[in-house]
Coordinates of C-alpha atoms and ligand atoms in Angstrom, one line a residue:
M10 CA -0.4 -0.2 0.3
N11 CA 1.4 3.7 -1.4
C12 CA -0.1 5.2 1.5
Q13 CA 2.5 6.0 4.3
T14 CA 3.7 9.7 5.1
R15 CA 7.6 10.3 5.9
V16 CA 7.8 12.7 8.7
G17 CA 11.3 12.8 9.3
T18 CA 12.8 9.3 10.9
R19 CA 9.0 8.6 11.3
W20 CA 6.2 6.9 8.8
I21 CA 3.0 8.2 9.5
A22 CA 0.0 6.1 7.9
C23 CA -3.0 8.0 5.8
P24 CA -6.4 7.0 7.6
A25 CA -7.2 4.6 5.2
A26 CA -4.0 2.3 6.1
I27 CA -5.0 3.3 9.8
L28 CA -8.2 1.5 9.4
T29 CA -7.2 -1.8 7.6
F30 CA -4.5 -2.1 10.4
L31 CA -7.2 -1.6 12.9
T32 CA -9.6 -3.8 11.0
V33 CA -6.5 -6.8 10.9
L34 CA -5.9 -6.1 14.7
A35 CA -9.7 -6.1 15.6
P36 CA -9.7 -9.7 16.9
F37 CA -6.3 -9.5 19.5
V38 CA -7.5 -6.4 20.5
G39 CA -11.2 -7.1 21.7
A40 CA -9.6 -10.2 23.1
Q41 CA -7.2 -8.4 25.1
S42 CA -10.2 -6.0 25.9
K43 CA -11.6 -8.2 28.1
S44 CA -9.2 -7.3 30.9
P45 CA -10.1 -4.3 32.2
A46 CA -6.9 -3.2 32.5
A47 CA -6.5 -3.0 29.1
K48 CA -8.4 -0.6 28.3
P49 CA -6.6 2.9 27.2
P50 CA -7.4 5.3 29.7
K51 CA -10.1 7.7 29.2
M52 CA -8.6 11.0 28.8
P53 CA -10.3 14.4 29.5
P54 CA -11.3 16.2 26.1
R55 CA -9.1 18.3 24.7
P56 CA -9.4 19.9 21.6
K57 CA -7.8 17.8 18.3
L58 CA -6.1 20.4 16.7
V59 CA -4.6 24.4 17.9
V60 CA -4.4 26.6 14.8
L61 CA -2.6 30.0 15.8
L62 CA -2.6 32.1 12.6
V63 CA -0.6 35.0 13.0
V64 CA -0.8 38.3 11.1
D65 CA 2.1 39.6 10.1
Q66 CA 1.7 43.6 10.9
M67 CA -2.2 43.9 11.6
R68 CA -2.6 46.6 13.7
A69 CA -6.3 46.0 15.8
D70 CA -7.9 49.3 14.1
Y71 CA -8.1 47.2 10.5
V72 CA -10.4 44.8 12.1
E73 CA -12.4 47.8 13.6
K74 CA -12.3 49.9 10.3
F75 CA -12.8 47.2 7.7
R76 CA -14.6 44.4 9.5
G77 CA -17.8 45.2 7.4
Q78 CA -16.2 44.7 4.0
W79 CA -15.5 41.2 5.2
T80 CA -17.4 37.9 4.7
G81 CA -14.6 35.0 5.2
G82 CA -13.0 33.7 8.2
L83 CA -11.9 37.2 9.6
K84 CA -15.9 37.7 9.7
R85 CA -16.5 34.6 11.4
L86 CA -13.9 35.0 13.7
V87 CA -15.6 38.3 14.9
D88 CA -18.9 36.9 14.8
E89 CA -18.4 33.7 16.6
G90 CA -15.3 33.9 17.8
A91 CA -13.7 35.8 21.7
W92 CA -12.6 39.0 20.2
F93 CA -10.2 41.0 22.7
R94 CA -10.7 45.0 21.5
D95 CA -7.8 46.2 23.7
A96 CA -5.0 43.8 23.2
A97 CA -1.1 45.3 22.9
Y98 CA 2.6 44.2 22.9
P99 CA 4.3 45.5 26.4
Y100 CA 7.5 46.0 25.5
A101 CA 9.7 48.4 23.1
D102 CA 10.6 46.4 20.4
T103 CA 7.3 46.2 18.3
E104 CA 9.0 43.1 15.7
T105 CA 8.6 40.1 13.7
C106 CA 10.5 37.8 15.7
V107 CA 10.1 39.2 19.2
G108 CA 6.3 39.2 18.7
H109 CA 5.8 35.6 17.4
A110 CA 8.5 34.4 20.4
T111 CA 5.9 36.0 22.4
I112 CA 2.7 34.4 21.4
S113 CA 4.4 31.5 20.8
T114 CA 5.8 31.0 24.2
G115 CA 3.9 32.9 26.6
A116 CA 6.5 34.7 27.7
L117 CA 8.0 38.7 27.2
P118 CA 11.5 39.0 25.6
A119 CA 13.0 39.7 28.9
T120 CA 12.4 35.8 29.6
H121 CA 12.5 34.3 25.9
G122 CA 15.4 36.1 24.9
M123 CA 14.6 37.0 21.2
V124 CA 14.4 40.6 21.7
S125 CA 14.8 41.9 18.3
N126 CA 14.6 40.4 14.4
E127 CA 18.6 40.5 14.8
W128 CA 21.3 41.8 17.4
F129 CA 24.9 42.7 17.8
D130 CA 26.5 38.8 19.0
R131 CA 29.4 40.8 21.2
E132 CA 31.4 37.5 21.2
L133 CA 31.3 37.4 17.6
Q134 CA 31.4 41.2 16.9
K135 CA 29.0 41.0 14.5
T136 CA 25.3 41.0 13.8
V137 CA 23.3 37.9 14.1
T138 CA 19.5 36.9 13.3
C139 CA 17.2 35.8 15.8
T140 CA 17.3 32.4 14.3
D141 CA 21.2 32.0 13.6
D142 CA 22.2 28.6 14.3
S143 CA 25.7 27.2 13.1
K144 CA 25.5 24.1 14.3
V145 CA 22.4 23.2 11.7
K146 CA 22.5 23.6 7.7
N147 CA 18.8 24.9 5.8
L148 CA 17.4 22.7 3.4
G149 CA 15.6 23.9 0.3
Y150 CA 12.9 22.0 -1.1
A151 CA 12.4 20.6 -5.0
G152 CA 16.3 20.2 -5.2
A153 CA 16.8 24.0 -3.7
S154 CA 19.9 25.0 -2.9
V155 CA 19.3 27.3 0.2
K156 CA 22.2 29.3 2.4
G157 CA 22.8 29.6 6.2
G158 CA 21.3 27.9 9.0
D159 CA 18.1 28.6 11.1
S160 CA 16.9 27.2 14.6
A161 CA 14.7 28.3 18.0
S162 CA 18.1 27.7 19.6
N163 CA 18.2 31.2 20.4
M164 CA 14.5 30.9 22.1
L165 CA 15.8 30.4 25.6
I166 CA 11.8 28.5 26.8
P167 CA 10.4 26.2 25.1
A168 CA 7.7 26.9 22.1
F169 CA 3.9 26.3 23.0
A170 CA 3.7 23.7 20.7
D171 CA 6.8 22.1 22.3
E172 CA 5.3 21.4 26.0
L173 CA 2.1 20.3 23.7
K174 CA 4.2 17.7 22.1
F175 CA 6.2 16.7 25.4
Q176 CA 3.3 16.6 28.0
T177 CA 1.0 14.9 25.6
G178 CA 3.1 11.8 25.2
G179 CA 4.2 12.3 21.9
G180 CA 0.9 12.1 20.1
T181 CA 1.0 15.6 18.7
R182 CA 2.5 17.1 15.4
V183 CA 3.7 20.2 14.8
V184 CA 3.5 21.7 11.6
T185 CA 3.8 25.5 10.7
F186 CA 4.2 27.3 7.9
S187 CA 5.2 31.4 6.8
L188 CA 7.7 33.1 4.2
K189 CA 9.7 34.1 7.3
A190 CA 12.0 31.9 8.7
R191 CA 11.7 34.3 12.6
A192 CA 8.0 33.4 12.1
A193 CA 7.6 29.3 10.8
I194 CA 10.2 28.6 13.3
T195 CA 9.2 30.7 16.7
M196 CA 6.1 28.9 16.1
G197 CA 7.0 25.7 15.8
G198 CA 10.0 25.7 18.5
R199 CA 12.0 23.0 18.8
L200 CA 10.2 19.8 18.4
G201 CA 8.5 20.9 14.8
D202 CA 7.7 17.6 12.8
A203 CA 7.4 20.1 9.2
V204 CA 8.6 24.2 10.1
T205 CA 8.9 25.4 6.4
W206 CA 9.1 29.1 4.9
F207 CA 10.1 30.4 1.4
D208 CA 13.7 31.6 1.1
A209 CA 13.2 34.5 -0.9
D210 CA 17.0 34.9 -2.2
V211 CA 16.6 31.6 -4.3
G212 CA 12.2 31.6 -4.8
A213 CA 12.6 28.3 -2.5
W214 CA 10.7 26.6 0.0
T215 CA 13.1 25.5 3.2
T216 CA 13.7 23.8 6.3
S217 CA 16.9 23.2 8.3
S218 CA 18.4 20.0 10.0
A219 CA 17.1 20.6 13.1
Y220 CA 13.9 19.6 11.7
P221 CA 13.0 16.5 9.9
V222 CA 12.0 16.9 6.2
A223 CA 8.3 16.9 5.1
P224 CA 7.9 14.8 2.5
F225 CA 4.7 16.2 1.6
V226 CA 5.9 19.4 1.4
E227 CA 8.4 18.4 -1.0
E228 CA 5.4 17.2 -3.2
Y229 CA 3.8 20.2 -3.0
A230 CA 6.7 22.8 -4.1
K231 CA 7.5 20.0 -7.2
A232 CA 3.8 20.7 -8.0
H233 CA 3.1 24.0 -7.1
P234 CA 6.1 26.1 -7.9
A235 CA 5.3 29.7 -6.1
A236 CA 6.8 30.8 -9.9
G237 CA 3.8 29.6 -11.1
D238 CA 2.3 33.2 -9.7
Y239 CA 4.5 34.5 -12.6
G240 CA 2.8 36.9 -14.6
K241 CA -0.6 37.6 -12.8
T242 CA -1.4 41.1 -12.0
W243 CA -2.6 41.9 -8.5
A244 CA -5.9 44.3 -9.1
P245 CA -8.3 45.6 -6.5
V246 CA -11.6 43.1 -5.5
L247 CA -13.4 45.8 -4.3
P248 CA -15.2 48.4 -6.2
A249 CA -13.3 51.9 -6.6
S250 CA -15.7 53.7 -3.9
A251 CA -15.3 50.5 -1.7
Y252 CA -11.4 52.2 -0.8
L253 CA -10.6 54.6 2.2
Y254 CA -7.5 57.3 1.5
D255 CA -6.1 58.2 -1.8
A256 CA -5.5 55.5 -4.7
T257 CA -1.9 56.3 -4.6
A258 CA -0.8 56.0 -0.7
R259 CA 1.8 58.7 0.0
G260 CA 5.5 57.9 0.5
A261 CA 5.1 54.3 -0.3
V262 CA 8.2 52.8 -1.6
P263 CA 6.5 49.6 -3.5
P264 CA 9.3 47.4 -4.4
A265 CA 11.2 46.8 -8.0
G266 CA 8.2 46.6 -10.7
L267 CA 5.6 46.7 -8.5
G268 CA 3.9 50.2 -9.6
A269 CA 2.8 53.2 -7.0
A270 CA -0.9 52.3 -7.5
F271 CA -3.1 49.3 -8.7
P272 CA -2.7 47.0 -11.1
H273 CA 0.4 45.7 -9.9
P274 CA 2.0 43.5 -12.5
L275 CA 4.3 40.4 -11.0
R276 CA 6.4 39.7 -13.4
G277 CA 9.8 40.4 -11.9
K278 CA 12.4 43.0 -13.6
S279 CA 11.2 45.4 -16.7
D280 CA 13.3 42.8 -19.2
S281 CA 12.5 39.9 -17.8
T282 CA 11.1 37.0 -19.4
G283 CA 10.4 34.7 -16.3
P284 CA 10.9 34.6 -12.4
D285 CA 13.6 36.5 -11.0
L286 CA 14.3 37.8 -7.7
V287 CA 12.8 40.9 -8.5
F288 CA 10.1 38.4 -9.5
Y289 CA 9.8 36.8 -5.4
D290 CA 9.9 40.3 -4.0
Q291 CA 6.8 41.1 -5.8
W292 CA 5.1 37.8 -5.2
H293 CA 5.9 38.3 -0.8
T294 CA 3.8 41.2 -1.0
S295 CA 1.2 40.5 -2.6
P296 CA -2.1 38.6 -1.9
F297 CA -1.4 35.4 -3.6
S298 CA 1.9 34.5 -1.3
D299 CA -1.3 34.4 1.3
T300 CA -3.3 32.0 -0.7
Y301 CA -0.4 29.7 -1.0
L302 CA 0.3 29.9 2.7
T303 CA -3.4 28.9 2.9
R304 CA -3.3 25.7 0.1
I305 CA 0.0 24.7 1.6
A306 CA -1.6 24.7 5.5
E307 CA -4.6 22.7 4.0
T308 CA -2.2 20.1 2.5
A309 CA -0.5 19.4 6.0
V310 CA -4.1 18.7 6.9
D311 CA -4.9 16.3 4.9
K312 CA -1.4 14.4 4.1
L313 CA -0.3 14.2 7.6
G314 CA -4.2 13.9 9.6
L315 CA -4.1 16.7 11.5
G316 CA -6.7 16.8 13.8
A317 CA -7.8 13.2 12.7
R318 CA -6.1 11.4 15.6
A319 CA -6.6 10.8 19.4
G320 CA -3.6 13.5 20.4
T321 CA -4.1 17.1 19.7
D322 CA -2.5 18.8 16.9
F323 CA -0.5 22.2 16.2
L324 CA -0.6 24.1 13.0
G325 CA 0.6 27.9 12.9
V326 CA 0.5 29.6 10.0
S327 CA 2.4 33.0 10.2
Y328 CA 0.4 34.9 7.1
S329 CA 3.3 37.8 6.0
S330 CA 2.3 39.0 2.7
V331 CA 0.4 42.1 5.0
D332 CA 3.3 43.6 6.4
Y333 CA 5.3 43.9 3.0
V334 CA 2.3 45.3 1.8
G335 CA 2.5 48.0 4.8
H336 CA 6.1 48.2 4.8
A337 CA 5.6 49.3 0.6
F338 CA 1.9 50.8 0.9
G339 CA 1.4 52.3 4.5
P340 CA -1.5 51.5 6.6
R341 CA -3.3 54.4 4.4
S342 CA -3.5 52.5 1.6
W343 CA -5.6 50.5 -1.4
E344 CA -3.3 48.1 -1.2
I345 CA -3.8 47.1 2.4
Q346 CA -7.6 46.9 2.2
D347 CA -7.2 44.9 -0.5
V348 CA -5.0 42.3 1.0
L349 CA -7.5 41.9 3.8
V350 CA -9.9 41.4 1.9
R351 CA -8.3 38.6 -0.1
L352 CA -7.0 37.3 3.6
D353 CA -10.3 36.9 4.8
Q354 CA -11.2 34.8 2.0
D355 CA -8.4 32.2 2.5
L356 CA -9.4 32.1 6.3
A357 CA -12.9 31.4 4.7
E358 CA -11.8 28.7 2.7
L359 CA -9.1 27.1 5.4
F360 CA -11.8 26.9 7.8
A361 CA -14.1 25.5 6.1
H362 CA -11.6 22.7 5.3
L363 CA -11.1 22.2 8.9
D364 CA -14.9 21.9 9.7
K365 CA -14.6 19.4 7.0
K366 CA -12.0 17.7 7.6
V367 CA -12.1 17.6 11.5
G368 CA -14.9 19.1 12.7
R369 CA -15.8 22.6 13.7
A370 CA -16.2 21.7 17.4
N371 CA -12.8 19.9 17.5
Y372 CA -10.4 22.6 16.4
V373 CA -9.2 26.0 18.5
V374 CA -8.0 29.0 16.5
A375 CA -6.2 32.1 18.1
L376 CA -5.5 34.7 16.0
S377 CA -3.4 38.0 16.6
A378 CA 0.0 40.3 15.2
D379 CA 3.3 40.1 15.8
H380 CA 2.9 43.9 16.0
G381 CA 1.2 46.7 14.4
V382 CA 2.9 49.8 12.0
A383 CA 3.2 53.4 12.0
P384 CA 2.2 56.0 9.1
I385 CA 4.3 56.6 6.4
P386 CA 5.9 59.8 7.7
E387 CA 5.4 62.2 4.6
D388 CA 1.4 61.2 4.5
M389 CA 1.5 62.0 8.7
Q390 CA 3.0 65.3 8.1
K391 CA 0.2 66.3 5.3
S392 CA -2.0 66.7 8.5
G393 CA 0.3 69.3 10.0
M394 CA 1.6 66.6 12.8
D395 CA 5.3 66.7 13.7
A396 CA 6.5 63.4 11.5
G397 CA 10.0 62.3 10.1
W398 CA 12.6 60.0 10.0
L399 CA 14.9 59.4 12.3
N400 CA 18.6 58.4 10.3
V401 CA 20.6 55.7 11.8
E402 CA 23.7 56.9 10.0
S403 CA 23.6 60.7 12.1
V404 CA 22.9 58.4 15.5
K405 CA 26.4 56.9 14.4
E406 CA 27.4 60.1 13.2
R407 CA 27.1 62.4 16.0
I408 CA 27.7 59.7 18.7
E409 CA 31.3 59.7 17.1
K410 CA 31.8 63.6 16.7
G411 CA 30.2 63.7 20.7
L412 CA 33.3 61.8 22.2
E413 CA 35.8 63.6 19.8
P414 CA 36.7 65.8 22.9
F415 CA 36.9 63.1 24.9
N416 CA 40.3 60.4 23.6
Y417 CA 37.9 57.7 22.3
A418 CA 39.5 54.9 20.1
K419 CA 37.7 55.6 16.8
P420 CA 35.1 53.9 15.7
A421 CA 33.6 54.0 19.0
V422 CA 30.0 52.5 17.8
A423 CA 30.3 49.1 16.6
K424 CA 26.3 49.1 15.5
V425 CA 23.2 51.3 15.8
G426 CA 20.1 49.1 14.8
A427 CA 16.8 48.5 15.5
R428 CA 16.9 51.2 18.4
A429 CA 20.4 49.6 20.2
V430 CA 23.3 50.9 20.0
Y431 CA 26.4 48.8 20.8
F432 CA 29.4 50.3 21.7
T433 CA 32.9 48.4 20.6
P434 CA 34.8 46.3 23.4
G435 CA 35.4 47.8 26.3
T436 CA 34.1 51.4 25.2
Y437 CA 30.8 51.1 27.2
D438 CA 32.8 50.5 30.3
K439 CA 34.7 53.1 29.7
L440 CA 31.7 55.6 29.4
T441 CA 30.1 54.4 32.5
N442 CA 33.3 55.4 35.0
D443 CA 33.0 58.6 32.4
P444 CA 30.2 60.8 33.1
A445 CA 30.9 64.4 31.3
A446 CA 31.8 61.5 27.9
L447 CA 28.3 59.6 28.8
R448 CA 26.6 62.8 29.2
G449 CA 28.1 63.6 26.0
V450 CA 27.4 60.8 24.5
L451 CA 23.7 60.9 25.2
E452 CA 23.4 64.6 24.6
A453 CA 24.4 63.8 20.8
I454 CA 22.0 61.1 20.3
Q455 CA 19.3 63.5 21.7
S456 CA 20.3 66.4 19.0
V457 CA 19.3 63.8 16.4
P458 CA 16.1 65.1 14.8
G459 CA 13.3 62.5 16.2
V460 CA 14.5 61.1 19.3
A461 CA 12.7 60.9 22.4
H462 CA 14.1 59.3 25.2
V463 CA 17.7 57.4 25.6
Y464 CA 18.2 54.7 28.4
R465 CA 20.6 52.7 29.5
A466 CA 21.6 49.1 29.9
E467 CA 22.0 49.2 33.7
E468 CA 18.2 51.1 34.2
L469 CA 16.7 48.2 32.7
E470 CA 18.0 44.7 34.3
D471 CA 15.8 43.1 36.1
R472 CA 12.8 44.6 35.4
P473 CA 13.0 47.4 37.9
S474 CA 10.0 48.9 39.5
T475 CA 8.8 52.6 37.5
Q476 CA 5.8 55.0 37.3
S477 CA 7.2 55.1 33.8
P478 CA 5.3 53.0 30.7
M479 CA 8.1 54.0 28.6
L480 CA 11.0 52.7 31.1
K481 CA 8.5 49.3 31.5
A482 CA 8.1 48.3 27.7
E483 CA 12.0 49.1 27.3
A484 CA 13.1 46.7 30.6
A485 CA 10.1 43.9 29.8
G486 CA 12.5 43.8 26.4
F487 CA 15.6 43.9 27.8
F488 CA 17.6 40.7 28.1
K489 CA 21.3 42.2 29.1
S490 CA 23.6 39.4 26.8
R491 CA 21.6 40.4 23.7
S492 CA 20.3 44.1 24.2
G493 CA 22.0 47.4 23.1
D494 CA 24.1 49.3 25.5
L495 CA 21.9 52.4 24.7
L496 CA 18.2 51.8 24.0
I497 CA 16.6 55.1 21.8
V498 CA 13.2 55.8 21.7
P499 CA 12.0 57.6 18.4
K500 CA 8.9 60.3 19.2
P501 CA 6.0 59.3 18.1
Y502 CA 5.4 59.3 14.3
W503 CA 9.1 59.2 13.8
P504 CA 9.9 55.7 12.0
W505 CA 13.3 54.3 11.9
D506 CA 15.6 55.3 8.9
S507 CA 18.2 52.6 8.1
S508 CA 19.1 54.3 4.4
T509 CA 22.9 55.2 4.0
P510 CA 23.7 57.6 1.9
T511 CA 24.7 54.5 -0.7
S512 CA 21.5 52.4 0.1
P513 CA 17.7 54.5 -0.1
R514 CA 15.3 53.3 2.3
Q515 CA 13.5 50.3 1.3
Y516 CA 10.5 51.2 2.7
G517 CA 7.8 53.5 3.2
A518 CA 6.5 52.5 6.7
T519 CA 7.7 50.7 9.2
H520 CA 7.0 49.5 13.1
G521 CA 9.7 48.5 16.0
T522 CA 9.2 51.2 19.0
P523 CA 6.5 51.2 22.0
H524 CA 4.8 53.6 20.6
H525 CA 0.4 52.1 20.7
Y526 CA 0.1 52.1 16.6
D527 CA 3.3 49.2 16.7
Q528 CA 1.9 47.8 19.9
R529 CA -1.9 47.5 19.3
V530 CA -2.9 44.2 18.0
P531 CA -6.3 42.3 17.4
V532 CA -6.2 39.3 19.3
L533 CA -9.5 36.6 18.4
F534 CA -10.5 32.8 19.9
M535 CA -13.0 31.1 18.3
G536 CA -13.9 27.1 18.4
Y537 CA -13.3 25.0 20.8
G538 CA -14.1 25.8 24.4
I539 CA -14.3 29.2 23.5
Q540 CA -17.0 31.7 25.3
S541 CA -17.6 34.3 22.6
G542 CA -18.2 37.7 22.8
E543 CA -16.4 41.4 23.2
Y544 CA -14.0 41.7 25.8
F545 CA -12.5 45.2 26.8
Q546 CA -9.8 44.5 29.2
P547 CA -6.2 45.2 28.6
I548 CA -4.5 42.5 27.8
T549 CA -1.1 41.0 26.0
P550 CA -0.6 39.1 23.1
A551 CA 1.7 36.9 25.8
D552 CA -1.8 35.7 27.4
I553 CA -2.4 33.6 24.3
A554 CA 0.0 30.6 24.8
P555 CA -1.4 30.1 28.3
T556 CA -4.6 30.2 27.1
L557 CA -4.1 27.3 25.0
A558 CA -2.4 25.4 27.5
A559 CA -5.4 26.1 29.9
L560 CA -7.5 24.4 26.7
C561 CA -5.4 21.8 26.2
G562 CA -4.5 20.5 30.1
I563 CA -0.4 21.3 29.8
T564 CA 1.5 23.7 31.8
L565 CA 3.9 26.1 30.8
A566 CA 7.7 26.8 31.7
S567 CA 7.8 30.3 32.6
R568 CA 4.9 32.8 31.5
D569 CA 4.7 36.5 31.5
G570 CA 1.1 36.1 30.3
S571 CA -2.4 34.6 31.9
V572 CA -4.8 32.8 31.2
L573 CA -7.7 34.5 29.7
A574 CA -10.7 32.8 31.8
E575 CA -13.6 35.2 30.6
A576 CA -13.1 33.6 26.8
L577 CA -13.8 30.2 28.1
K578 CA -16.6 28.2 28.1
N579 CA -17.1 26.1 31.7
S580 CA -17.2 22.8 29.7
S581 CA -15.1 22.2 27.3
A582 CA -16.5 20.7 24.3
R583 CA -19.9 22.1 23.2
P584 CA -19.6 23.4 19.9
V585 CA -20.0 27.5 19.3
A586 CA -23.1 29.2 19.1
S587 CA -22.5 32.4 16.8
R588 CA -24.1 35.4 17.8
P589 CA -26.8 36.7 15.9
A590 CA -26.1 38.4 12.4
P591 CA -26.1 42.3 12.5
A592 CA -29.5 43.1 10.5
S593 CA -27.2 44.7 8.0
P594 CA -23.4 45.1 7.2
P595 CA -22.0 47.9 9.7
K596 CA -21.1 50.7 7.2
Q597 CA -18.0 51.9 6.7
P598 CA -16.2 54.9 8.5
Ligands
ZN612 ZN1 6.6 41.0 11.6
ZN613 ZN1 7.8 44.1 9.4

């Protein structure tokens, strides 16, 4: 029978094979079951499948603004689910790796250690990404040759998925997908069975030697190359009158060849005749890549029979394209509105698939985002607000200049990035014993347009008790060996500009600050054990994993979040009753 799927070193039989196997065994099982001691223990009810969905860069207000235009999966989450309307990250570095690790572990970066997408490794004296691991090797599917090595080894506590698998006796399969390694890996943890991301440098689905190679991904990647979307055009799905804002977003920085306004052709470089690297950049910045993630997730459900066995399985999907679209066109764009309408349709398809294959009452969904985003400063300036770009090169230059009177070796700065300043070895120790020079550095940074505060590492250690929300947010994300010597907080609407005189800025909008537009995200639960309703008490996305853990009856090692008990039904196995539908769809503001 050719009906087995190999997951790493294990072979998993398809449902038909299991059925045949059980039929053959039935007489023996029956004979054994005469002894009461041989009966399997009756397990308390649990969801058959936990589905964690992260929409990369989804602002909470997108739900409030656009839900009237949704008819699919996002609408179903809002209508049937538990909707937490005042959820925000309590830390400062609102970036992808940090948000996903927080959702995945139920802890804050001061605990899980994923303080940023990348940091300056003081031992190696170089910048490393949050998933860099020199002990593993990345493996491309469908014969692709990929570089680097990525794993969850830098995440210092287990993911919820790790604990689920470890504590339920191995019956759990963990499968995650994203365009980004830092999203798929932080959700899949160390024990993931299939952890898959897209390497845009070669245009290939990828995993690493930290995880089993999944034959169903190999088959799918060969049969459905991402290059199959080459030549498509992203056109608006709604009538023009349905879009808020201007058709061309002010200050947009779209990928090459995509164009500043609809329609957006996905044809790579202008002279290209087939999929090239520019095409993959365009594909990321389009709804087609989210649809691809949906289809491959459905394939995982089918091929592995997720949610169809005795244990509780885990499926994590991080939808990346909202982030790429947001960076390119900003939150006030037709493109953001459109990509969400299409994600709503993708999620309708995913939930319909799960209803059929797993059963509506048998799975629980949690949806959130890893961070929000700031408006494009040029767009904000139009309204007369104080807005601009805080330039990283200016910070570096002014620190070096500020130190000139104090006789420090140049360069004193090893790296400035993600709001963090790292000094060359020995320099910061010297500065902490040299108040005049340190004051010179702090004043130099304060003189850069857009800087609001500068914190020193020693102010942030051990989560100090403080009345200052900004200091508290910085401390919640501080991990001494990885965080900077100094941390810069920009003014509101002054995002970080990483351009240099030789390389222009690659994005129109960005995130990564302790301001509320970056911190505030949606949190929605739906399905097994969930009490539908709208909840307004302040929560954080670190509460998601503890809540899922409570539903699954497991314990997390170190959590900073809490169980959202108000969203849980007392009795765990009932299907969710829909709230009555509104008479007419809510009007757009
Ligand atoms: Zn992100
Ligand atoms: Zn981003």
